[in-house]
CSV table of C-alpha atoms in Angstrom, one decimal:
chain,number,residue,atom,x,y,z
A,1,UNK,CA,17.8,-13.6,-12.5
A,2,UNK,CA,14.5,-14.2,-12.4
A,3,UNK,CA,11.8,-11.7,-10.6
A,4,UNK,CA,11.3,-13.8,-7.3
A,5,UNK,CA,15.1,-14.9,-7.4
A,6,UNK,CA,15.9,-11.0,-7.2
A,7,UNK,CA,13.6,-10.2,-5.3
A,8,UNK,CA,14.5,-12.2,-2.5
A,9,UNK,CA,18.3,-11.8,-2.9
A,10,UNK,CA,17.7,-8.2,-2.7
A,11,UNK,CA,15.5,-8.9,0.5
A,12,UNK,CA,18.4,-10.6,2.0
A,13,UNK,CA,21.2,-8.3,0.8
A,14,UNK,CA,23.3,-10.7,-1.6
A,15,UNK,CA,24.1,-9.7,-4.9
A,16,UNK,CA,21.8,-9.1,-7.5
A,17,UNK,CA,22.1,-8.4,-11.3
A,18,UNK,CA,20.2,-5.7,-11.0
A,19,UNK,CA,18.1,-3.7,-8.2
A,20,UNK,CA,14.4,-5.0,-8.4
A,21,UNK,CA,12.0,-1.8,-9.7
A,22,UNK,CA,8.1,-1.7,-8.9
A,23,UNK,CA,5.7,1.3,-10.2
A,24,UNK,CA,1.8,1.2,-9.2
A,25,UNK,CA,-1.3,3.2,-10.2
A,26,UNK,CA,-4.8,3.6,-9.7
A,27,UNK,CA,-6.8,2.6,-12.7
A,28,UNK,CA,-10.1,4.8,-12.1
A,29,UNK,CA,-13.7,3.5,-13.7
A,30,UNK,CA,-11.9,0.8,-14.5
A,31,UNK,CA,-11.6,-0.8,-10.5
A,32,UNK,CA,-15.5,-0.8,-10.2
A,33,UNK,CA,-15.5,-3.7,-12.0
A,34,UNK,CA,-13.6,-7.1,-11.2
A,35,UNK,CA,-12.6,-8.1,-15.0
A,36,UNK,CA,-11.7,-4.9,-16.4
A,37,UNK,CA,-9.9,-4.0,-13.6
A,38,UNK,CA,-7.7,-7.3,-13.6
A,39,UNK,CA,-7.4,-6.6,-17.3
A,40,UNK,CA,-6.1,-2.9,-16.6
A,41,UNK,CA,-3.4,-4.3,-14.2
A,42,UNK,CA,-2.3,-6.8,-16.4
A,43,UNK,CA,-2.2,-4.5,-19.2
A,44,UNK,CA,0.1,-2.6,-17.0
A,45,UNK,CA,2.5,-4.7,-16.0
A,46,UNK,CA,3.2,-6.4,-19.7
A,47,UNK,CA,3.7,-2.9,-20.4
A,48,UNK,CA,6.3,-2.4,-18.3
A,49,UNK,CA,7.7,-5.8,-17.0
A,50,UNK,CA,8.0,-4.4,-13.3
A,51,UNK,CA,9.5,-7.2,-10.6
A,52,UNK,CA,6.2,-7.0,-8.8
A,53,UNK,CA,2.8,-6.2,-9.1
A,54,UNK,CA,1.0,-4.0,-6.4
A,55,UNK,CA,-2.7,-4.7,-6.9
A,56,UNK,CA,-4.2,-1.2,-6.1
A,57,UNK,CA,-7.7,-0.7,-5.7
A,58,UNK,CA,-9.8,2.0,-5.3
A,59,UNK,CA,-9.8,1.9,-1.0
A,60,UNK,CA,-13.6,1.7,-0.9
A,61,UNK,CA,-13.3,-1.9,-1.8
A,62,UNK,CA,-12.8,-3.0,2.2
A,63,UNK,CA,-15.4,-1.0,3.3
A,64,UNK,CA,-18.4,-0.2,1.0
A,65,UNK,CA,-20.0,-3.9,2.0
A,66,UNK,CA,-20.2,-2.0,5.4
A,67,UNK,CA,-22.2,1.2,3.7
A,68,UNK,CA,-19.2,3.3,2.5
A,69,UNK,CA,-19.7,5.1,-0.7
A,70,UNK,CA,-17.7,6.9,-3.1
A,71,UNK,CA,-17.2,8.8,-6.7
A,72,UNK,CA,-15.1,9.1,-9.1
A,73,UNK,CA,-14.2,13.3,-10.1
A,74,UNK,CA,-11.1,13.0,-11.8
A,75,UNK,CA,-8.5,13.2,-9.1
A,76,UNK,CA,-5.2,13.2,-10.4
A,77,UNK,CA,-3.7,10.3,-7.9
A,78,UNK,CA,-6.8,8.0,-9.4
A,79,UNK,CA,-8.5,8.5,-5.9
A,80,UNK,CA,-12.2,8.3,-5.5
A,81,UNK,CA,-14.3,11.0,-3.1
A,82,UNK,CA,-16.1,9.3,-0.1
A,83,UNK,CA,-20.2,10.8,-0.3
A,84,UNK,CA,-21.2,8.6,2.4
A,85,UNK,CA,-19.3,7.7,5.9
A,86,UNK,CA,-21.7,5.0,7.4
A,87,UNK,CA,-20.8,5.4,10.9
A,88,UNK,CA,-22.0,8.6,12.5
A,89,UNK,CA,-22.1,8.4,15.9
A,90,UNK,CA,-19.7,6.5,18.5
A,91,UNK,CA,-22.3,3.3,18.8
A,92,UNK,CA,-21.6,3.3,14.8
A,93,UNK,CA,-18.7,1.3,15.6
A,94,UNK,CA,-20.2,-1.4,17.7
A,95,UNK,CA,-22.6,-2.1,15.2
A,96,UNK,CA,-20.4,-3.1,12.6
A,97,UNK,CA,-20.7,-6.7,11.1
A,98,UNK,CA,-17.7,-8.7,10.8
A,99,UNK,CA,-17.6,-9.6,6.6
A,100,UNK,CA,-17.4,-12.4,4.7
A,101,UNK,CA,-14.9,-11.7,2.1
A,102,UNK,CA,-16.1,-14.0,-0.3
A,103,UNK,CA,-19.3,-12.1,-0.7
A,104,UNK,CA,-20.0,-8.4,-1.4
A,105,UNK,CA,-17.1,-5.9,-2.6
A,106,UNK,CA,-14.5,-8.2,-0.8
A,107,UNK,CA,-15.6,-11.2,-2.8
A,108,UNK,CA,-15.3,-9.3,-5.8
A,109,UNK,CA,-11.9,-7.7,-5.3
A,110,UNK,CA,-10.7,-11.1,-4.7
A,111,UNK,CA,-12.2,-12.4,-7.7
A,112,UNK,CA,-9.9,-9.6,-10.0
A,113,UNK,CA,-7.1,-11.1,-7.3
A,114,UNK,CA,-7.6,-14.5,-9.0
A,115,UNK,CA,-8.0,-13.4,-12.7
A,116,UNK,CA,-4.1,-11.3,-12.2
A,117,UNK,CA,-2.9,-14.2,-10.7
A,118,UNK,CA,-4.1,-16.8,-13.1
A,119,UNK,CA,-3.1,-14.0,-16.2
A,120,UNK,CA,0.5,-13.7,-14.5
A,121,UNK,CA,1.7,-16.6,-13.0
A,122,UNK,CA,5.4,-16.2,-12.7
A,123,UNK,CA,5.4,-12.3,-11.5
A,124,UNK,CA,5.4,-11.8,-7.5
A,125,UNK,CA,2.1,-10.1,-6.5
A,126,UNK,CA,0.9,-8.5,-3.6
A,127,UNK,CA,-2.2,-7.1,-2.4
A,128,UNK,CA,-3.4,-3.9,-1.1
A,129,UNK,CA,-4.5,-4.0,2.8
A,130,UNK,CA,-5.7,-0.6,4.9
A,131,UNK,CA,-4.4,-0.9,8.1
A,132,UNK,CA,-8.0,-1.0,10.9
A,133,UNK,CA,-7.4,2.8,11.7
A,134,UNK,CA,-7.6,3.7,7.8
A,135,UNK,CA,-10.6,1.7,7.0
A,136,UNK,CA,-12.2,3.5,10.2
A,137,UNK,CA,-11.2,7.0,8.7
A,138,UNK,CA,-12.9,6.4,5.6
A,139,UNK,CA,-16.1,4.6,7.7
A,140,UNK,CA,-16.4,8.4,9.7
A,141,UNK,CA,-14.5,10.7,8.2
A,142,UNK,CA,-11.4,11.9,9.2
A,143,UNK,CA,-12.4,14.7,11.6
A,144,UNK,CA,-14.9,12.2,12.9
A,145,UNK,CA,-12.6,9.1,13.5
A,146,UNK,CA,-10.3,11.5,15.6
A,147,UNK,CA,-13.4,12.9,17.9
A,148,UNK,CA,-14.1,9.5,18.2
A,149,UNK,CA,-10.8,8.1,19.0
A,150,UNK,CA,-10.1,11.0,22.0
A,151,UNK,CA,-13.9,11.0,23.2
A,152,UNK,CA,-15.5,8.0,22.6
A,153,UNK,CA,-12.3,5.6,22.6
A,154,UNK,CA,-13.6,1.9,24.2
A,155,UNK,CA,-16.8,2.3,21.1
A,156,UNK,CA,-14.2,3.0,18.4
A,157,UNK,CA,-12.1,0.1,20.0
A,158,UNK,CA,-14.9,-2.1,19.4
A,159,UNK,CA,-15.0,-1.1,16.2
A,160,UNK,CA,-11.2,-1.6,15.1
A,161,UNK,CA,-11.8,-5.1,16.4
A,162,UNK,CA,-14.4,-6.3,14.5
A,163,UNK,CA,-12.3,-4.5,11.1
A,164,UNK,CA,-9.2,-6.3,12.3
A,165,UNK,CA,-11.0,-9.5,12.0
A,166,UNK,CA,-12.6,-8.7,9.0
A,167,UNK,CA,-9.3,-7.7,7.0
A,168,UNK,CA,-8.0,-11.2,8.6
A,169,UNK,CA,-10.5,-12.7,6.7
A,170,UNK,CA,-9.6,-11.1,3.5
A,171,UNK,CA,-5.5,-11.6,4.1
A,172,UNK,CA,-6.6,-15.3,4.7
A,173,UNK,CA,-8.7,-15.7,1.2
A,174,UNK,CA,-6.4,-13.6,-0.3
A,175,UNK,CA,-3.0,-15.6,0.0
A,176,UNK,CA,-5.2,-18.9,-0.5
A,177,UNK,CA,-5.8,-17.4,-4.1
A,178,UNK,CA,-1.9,-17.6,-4.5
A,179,UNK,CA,-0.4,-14.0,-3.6
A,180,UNK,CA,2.9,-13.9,-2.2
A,181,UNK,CA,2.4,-10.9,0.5
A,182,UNK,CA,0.2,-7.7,1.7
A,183,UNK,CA,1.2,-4.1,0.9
A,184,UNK,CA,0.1,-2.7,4.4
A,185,UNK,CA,-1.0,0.8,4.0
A,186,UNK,CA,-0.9,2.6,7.4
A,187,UNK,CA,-2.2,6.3,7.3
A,188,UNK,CA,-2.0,7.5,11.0
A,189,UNK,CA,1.3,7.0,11.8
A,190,UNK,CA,2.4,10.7,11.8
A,191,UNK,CA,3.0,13.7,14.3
A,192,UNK,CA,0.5,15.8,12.6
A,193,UNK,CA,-2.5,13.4,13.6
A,194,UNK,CA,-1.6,11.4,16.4
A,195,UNK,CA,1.1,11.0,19.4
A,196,UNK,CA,3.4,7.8,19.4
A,197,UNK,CA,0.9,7.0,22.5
A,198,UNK,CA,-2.3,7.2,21.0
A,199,UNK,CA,-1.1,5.0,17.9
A,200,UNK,CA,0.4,2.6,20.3
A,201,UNK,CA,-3.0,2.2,21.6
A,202,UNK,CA,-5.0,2.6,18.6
A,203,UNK,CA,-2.8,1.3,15.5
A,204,UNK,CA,-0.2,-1.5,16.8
A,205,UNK,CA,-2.0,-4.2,18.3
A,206,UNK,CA,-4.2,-4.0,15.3
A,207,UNK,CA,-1.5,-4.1,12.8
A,208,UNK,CA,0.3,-7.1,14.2
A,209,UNK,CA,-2.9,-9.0,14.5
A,210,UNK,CA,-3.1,-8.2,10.6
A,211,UNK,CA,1.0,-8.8,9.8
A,212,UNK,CA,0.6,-12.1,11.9
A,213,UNK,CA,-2.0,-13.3,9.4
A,214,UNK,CA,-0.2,-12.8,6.7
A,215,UNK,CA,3.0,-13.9,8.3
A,216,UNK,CA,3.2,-17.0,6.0
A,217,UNK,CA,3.9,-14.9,3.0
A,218,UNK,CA,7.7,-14.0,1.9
A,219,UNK,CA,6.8,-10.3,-0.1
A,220,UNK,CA,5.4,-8.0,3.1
A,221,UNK,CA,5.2,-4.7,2.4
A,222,UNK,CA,4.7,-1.8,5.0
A,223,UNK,CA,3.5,1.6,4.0
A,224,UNK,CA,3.5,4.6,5.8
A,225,UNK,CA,1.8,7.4,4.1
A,226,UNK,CA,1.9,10.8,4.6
A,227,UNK,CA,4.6,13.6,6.2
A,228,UNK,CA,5.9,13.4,9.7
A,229,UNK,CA,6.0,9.4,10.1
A,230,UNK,CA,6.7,7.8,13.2
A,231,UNK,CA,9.1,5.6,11.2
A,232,UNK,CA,10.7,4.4,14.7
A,233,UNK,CA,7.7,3.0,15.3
A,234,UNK,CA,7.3,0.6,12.9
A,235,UNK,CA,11.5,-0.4,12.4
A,236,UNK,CA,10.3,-4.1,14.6
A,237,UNK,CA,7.4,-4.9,12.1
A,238,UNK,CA,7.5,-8.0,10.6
A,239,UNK,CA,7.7,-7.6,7.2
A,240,UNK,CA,10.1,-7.7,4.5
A,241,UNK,CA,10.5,-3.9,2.7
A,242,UNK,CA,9.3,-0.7,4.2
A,243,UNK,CA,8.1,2.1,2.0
A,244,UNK,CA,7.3,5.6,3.0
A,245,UNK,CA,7.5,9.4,1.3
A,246,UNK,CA,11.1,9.2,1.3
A,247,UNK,CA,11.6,12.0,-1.1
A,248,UNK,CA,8.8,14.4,0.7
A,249,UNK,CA,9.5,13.3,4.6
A,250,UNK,CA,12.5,12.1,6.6
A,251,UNK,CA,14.3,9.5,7.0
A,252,UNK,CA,16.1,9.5,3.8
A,253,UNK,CA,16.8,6.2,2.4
A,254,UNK,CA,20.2,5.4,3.7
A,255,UNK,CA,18.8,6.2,7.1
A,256,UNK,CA,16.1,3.8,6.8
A,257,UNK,CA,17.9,0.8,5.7
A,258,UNK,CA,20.2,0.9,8.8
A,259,UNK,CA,17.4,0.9,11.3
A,260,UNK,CA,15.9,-2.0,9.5
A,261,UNK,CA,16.5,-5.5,9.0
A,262,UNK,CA,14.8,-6.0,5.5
A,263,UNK,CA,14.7,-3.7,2.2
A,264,UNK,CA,13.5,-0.1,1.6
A,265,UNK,CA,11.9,0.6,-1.4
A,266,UNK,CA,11.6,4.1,-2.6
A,267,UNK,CA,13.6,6.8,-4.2
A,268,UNK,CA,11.5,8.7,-6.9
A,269,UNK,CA,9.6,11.8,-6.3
A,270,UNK,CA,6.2,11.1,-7.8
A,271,UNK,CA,5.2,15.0,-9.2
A,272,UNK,CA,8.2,16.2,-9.2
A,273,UNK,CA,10.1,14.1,-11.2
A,274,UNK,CA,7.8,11.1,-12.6
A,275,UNK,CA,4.9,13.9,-13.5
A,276,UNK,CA,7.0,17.2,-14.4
A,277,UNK,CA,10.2,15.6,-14.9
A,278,UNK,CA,11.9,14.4,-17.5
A,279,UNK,CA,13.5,10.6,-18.5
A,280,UNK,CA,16.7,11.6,-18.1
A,281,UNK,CA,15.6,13.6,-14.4
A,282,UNK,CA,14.3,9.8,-13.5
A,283,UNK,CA,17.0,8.5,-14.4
A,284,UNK,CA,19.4,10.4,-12.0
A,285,UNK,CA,17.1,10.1,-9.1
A,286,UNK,CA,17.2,6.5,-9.8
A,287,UNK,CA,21.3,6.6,-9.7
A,288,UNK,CA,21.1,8.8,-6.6
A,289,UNK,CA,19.0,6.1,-4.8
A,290,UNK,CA,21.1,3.0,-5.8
A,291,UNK,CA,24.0,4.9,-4.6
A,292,UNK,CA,22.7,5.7,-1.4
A,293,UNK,CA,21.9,2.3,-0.7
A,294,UNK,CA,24.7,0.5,-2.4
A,295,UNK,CA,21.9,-1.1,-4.3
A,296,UNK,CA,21.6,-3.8,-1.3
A,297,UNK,CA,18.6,-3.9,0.2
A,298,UNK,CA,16.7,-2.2,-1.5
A,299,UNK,CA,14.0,-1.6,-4.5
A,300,UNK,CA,13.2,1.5,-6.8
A,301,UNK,CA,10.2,3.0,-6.7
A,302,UNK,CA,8.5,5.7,-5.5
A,303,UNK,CA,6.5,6.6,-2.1
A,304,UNK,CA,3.1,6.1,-3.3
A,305,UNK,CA,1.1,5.7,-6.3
A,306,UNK,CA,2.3,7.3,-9.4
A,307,UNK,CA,-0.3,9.9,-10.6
A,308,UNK,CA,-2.4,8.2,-13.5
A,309,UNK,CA,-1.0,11.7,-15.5
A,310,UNK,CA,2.6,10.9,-15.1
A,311,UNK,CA,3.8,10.6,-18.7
A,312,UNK,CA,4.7,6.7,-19.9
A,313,UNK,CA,7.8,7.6,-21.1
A,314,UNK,CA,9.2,8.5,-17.4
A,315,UNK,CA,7.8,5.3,-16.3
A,316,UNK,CA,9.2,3.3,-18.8
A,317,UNK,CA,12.7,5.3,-17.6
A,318,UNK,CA,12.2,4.2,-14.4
A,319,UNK,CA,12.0,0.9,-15.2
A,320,UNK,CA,15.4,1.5,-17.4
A,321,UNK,CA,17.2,3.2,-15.3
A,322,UNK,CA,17.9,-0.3,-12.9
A,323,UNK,CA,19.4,-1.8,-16.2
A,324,UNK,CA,22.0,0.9,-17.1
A,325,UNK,CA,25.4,0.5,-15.5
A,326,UNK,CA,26.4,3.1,-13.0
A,327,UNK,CA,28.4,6.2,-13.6
C-alpha cells in the first residue's frame, strides 16, 4: 500500500498491510528561517519514511506578526520562551488586526509549507494550527488570558474573533498550497484550567469555525494537549484521528477509539520510552498499542512532539516496529 492508500483504509477501518506510523519534532534555530526549516523537515522524513508529515513550527509563527516574541534556550521539547505577550490589558484584545497570511510570519511559514510540499509530493502532509484560545495564551500569558477570560470576558471574545478569522485565513492559503489536513492543537481543554462550561463558551464555537474551514481536507487531526482532557468534549469534532497524552492521561486507547468515529493515533510514551528507553522498550509499547486497537483505526505515534534529544535509533524502532509481525 501506498502512504495515502493506508492512511485512509486505516481511517475507515478496512484492512491494511500495516498500521500507518507518524513521529514529529521541533527543529529549533532552524524554524526561524523558511528554507532551512523546509530543508530540516524534509531531511526528516527521508530519514525515516513516516506515513505523514506533521509540519511543526515553532508556535510564535501565528502570532509574532501581532507583536509576540520569543527565544530560543535550549528546551528539550524544541520549544521557544515567549519575552513579549503584546496584549496587556483587556482592550489588548479588541485592538487586534485581523492578518494577512500571505505577508509577515504567516506568509513566511507558508512559503516553507510550499517548499515541503513541492520536495515531497507523494507523502500526506498536514499543518500545524493553534486552536483561538492557544494563540491568545501566548498573546497574554497564561495567568493573564485566564484573568481575562473570567473578568474581562466580552473584550477577550472580541479578541478570539478576530484570531478565528485570522487562522481561517491561514487554513484557507494553506490547503490552496496543496496540504491534505490541519493538525489542530487545542491547549485548554482540561479540568485543571477550565470547566466543560467555560470551554464551551470560550473554545467550541471557535474551533468549529476553524474545522469547518478546513472541512474540505481528508487528513484532520485533533490534538488535545496536556493532563486531565475533556476528551468527551471533543468525541463530535469533525475530523478524522484524534490524538491526546494517551500514555500520561486517560482515556487509554481502546477507550478512545469506541467513543469515536475515526482513528486514534497514539501509543508511545515520549520520555519514557522514546528518550530513556530502549529499541526493543519501543518496540513493545508499539505491540501493546496495536493490540489494544486491533490495529483498526488507528496510527502509532506518540502524544506530542518527540523531544529533539530522543535517540535516532528509538525513532527509527518506532518506525520498525509497524513492520514486524505480531507475537
Amino acid at each position: 500500500m501506498e502512504k495515502r492508500e493506508r492512511l485512509q483504509a486505516a481511517l475507515r477501518g478496512e484492512p491494511v498491510d500495516r498500521p500507518p506510523v507518524a513521529l514529529w519534532r521541533h527543529f529549533p534555530v532552524a524554524d526561524q528561517d523558511p528554507q532551512a526549516f523546509a530543508d530540516a523537515v524534509v531531511e526528516f522524513q527521508q530519514r525515516f519514511d513516516f506515513d505523514f508529515v506533521k509540519i511543526t513550527p515553532a508556535s510564535s509563527y501565528c502570532v509574532r506578526d501581532w507583536g509576540a516574541e520569543d527565544v530560543w534556550e535550549g528546551d528539550t521539547e524544541g520549544t521557544r520562551r515567549y519575552i513579549r505577550h503584546p496584549v496587556r490589558d483587556p482592550e489588548g484584545w479588541t485592538r487586534l488586526p485581523v492578518l494577512d497570511p500571505e505577508r509577515g510570519v504567516l506568509g513566511e511559514h507558508l512559503e516553507a509549507v510550499a517548499r515541503i510540499r513541492r520536495a515531497l509530493p507523494e507523502v500526506p502532509l498536514v499543518v500545524t494550527v493553534f486552536s483561538p484560545l492557544a494563540q491568545a495564551k501566548n498573546l497574554a500569558g497564561s495567568q493573564r488570558l485566564l484573568l481575562h477570560l473570567r473578568q474581562a470576558p466580552k473584550a477577550l471574545e472580541r479578541g478570539l474573533e478576530t484570531i478565528t478569522e485570522s487562522t481561517r485565513r491561514f487554513v484557507r492559503a494553506a490547503l490552496a498550497r496543496g496540504v491534505d489536513g490541519i493538525f489542530y492543537a487545542v491547549q485548554h481543554a482540561s479540568y485543571l484550567l477550565l470547566s466543560p462550561e467555560e470551554y464551551r463558551r470560550f473554545g467550541r464555537p471557535y474551533d468549529q469555525a476553524i474545522l469547518e474551514e478546513a472541512g474540505g481536507a481528508w487528513l484532520n487531526l485533533l490534538h488535545l494537549h496536556g493532563e486531565a482532557v475533556m476528551f468527551d468534549l471533543f468525541v463530535d469534532y469533525p475530523v478524522a484521528v484524534w490524538n491526546w497524552h494517551d500514555q500520561e492521561t486517560p482515556p487509554a486507547l481502546a477507550e478512545a477509539q469506541r467513543k469515536v468515529s475515526g482513528a486514534v493515533l497514539g501509543g508511545l510514551s515520549r520520555v519514557n520510552t522514546l528518550v530513556r528507553g530502549t529499541p526493543e522498550q519501543v518496540m513493545t509499547e508499539a505491540r501493546e498499542a496495536i493490540a489494544q486497537t486491533g490495529g483498526r483505526r488507528f496510527i502509532l505515534g506518540t502524544g506530542c512532539v518527540v523531544p529533539i534529544h530522543a535517540p535516532e535509533v528509538n525513532l527509527r524502532a518506532a518506525r520498525r516496529a509497524v513492520e514486524m509481525p505480531p507475537g
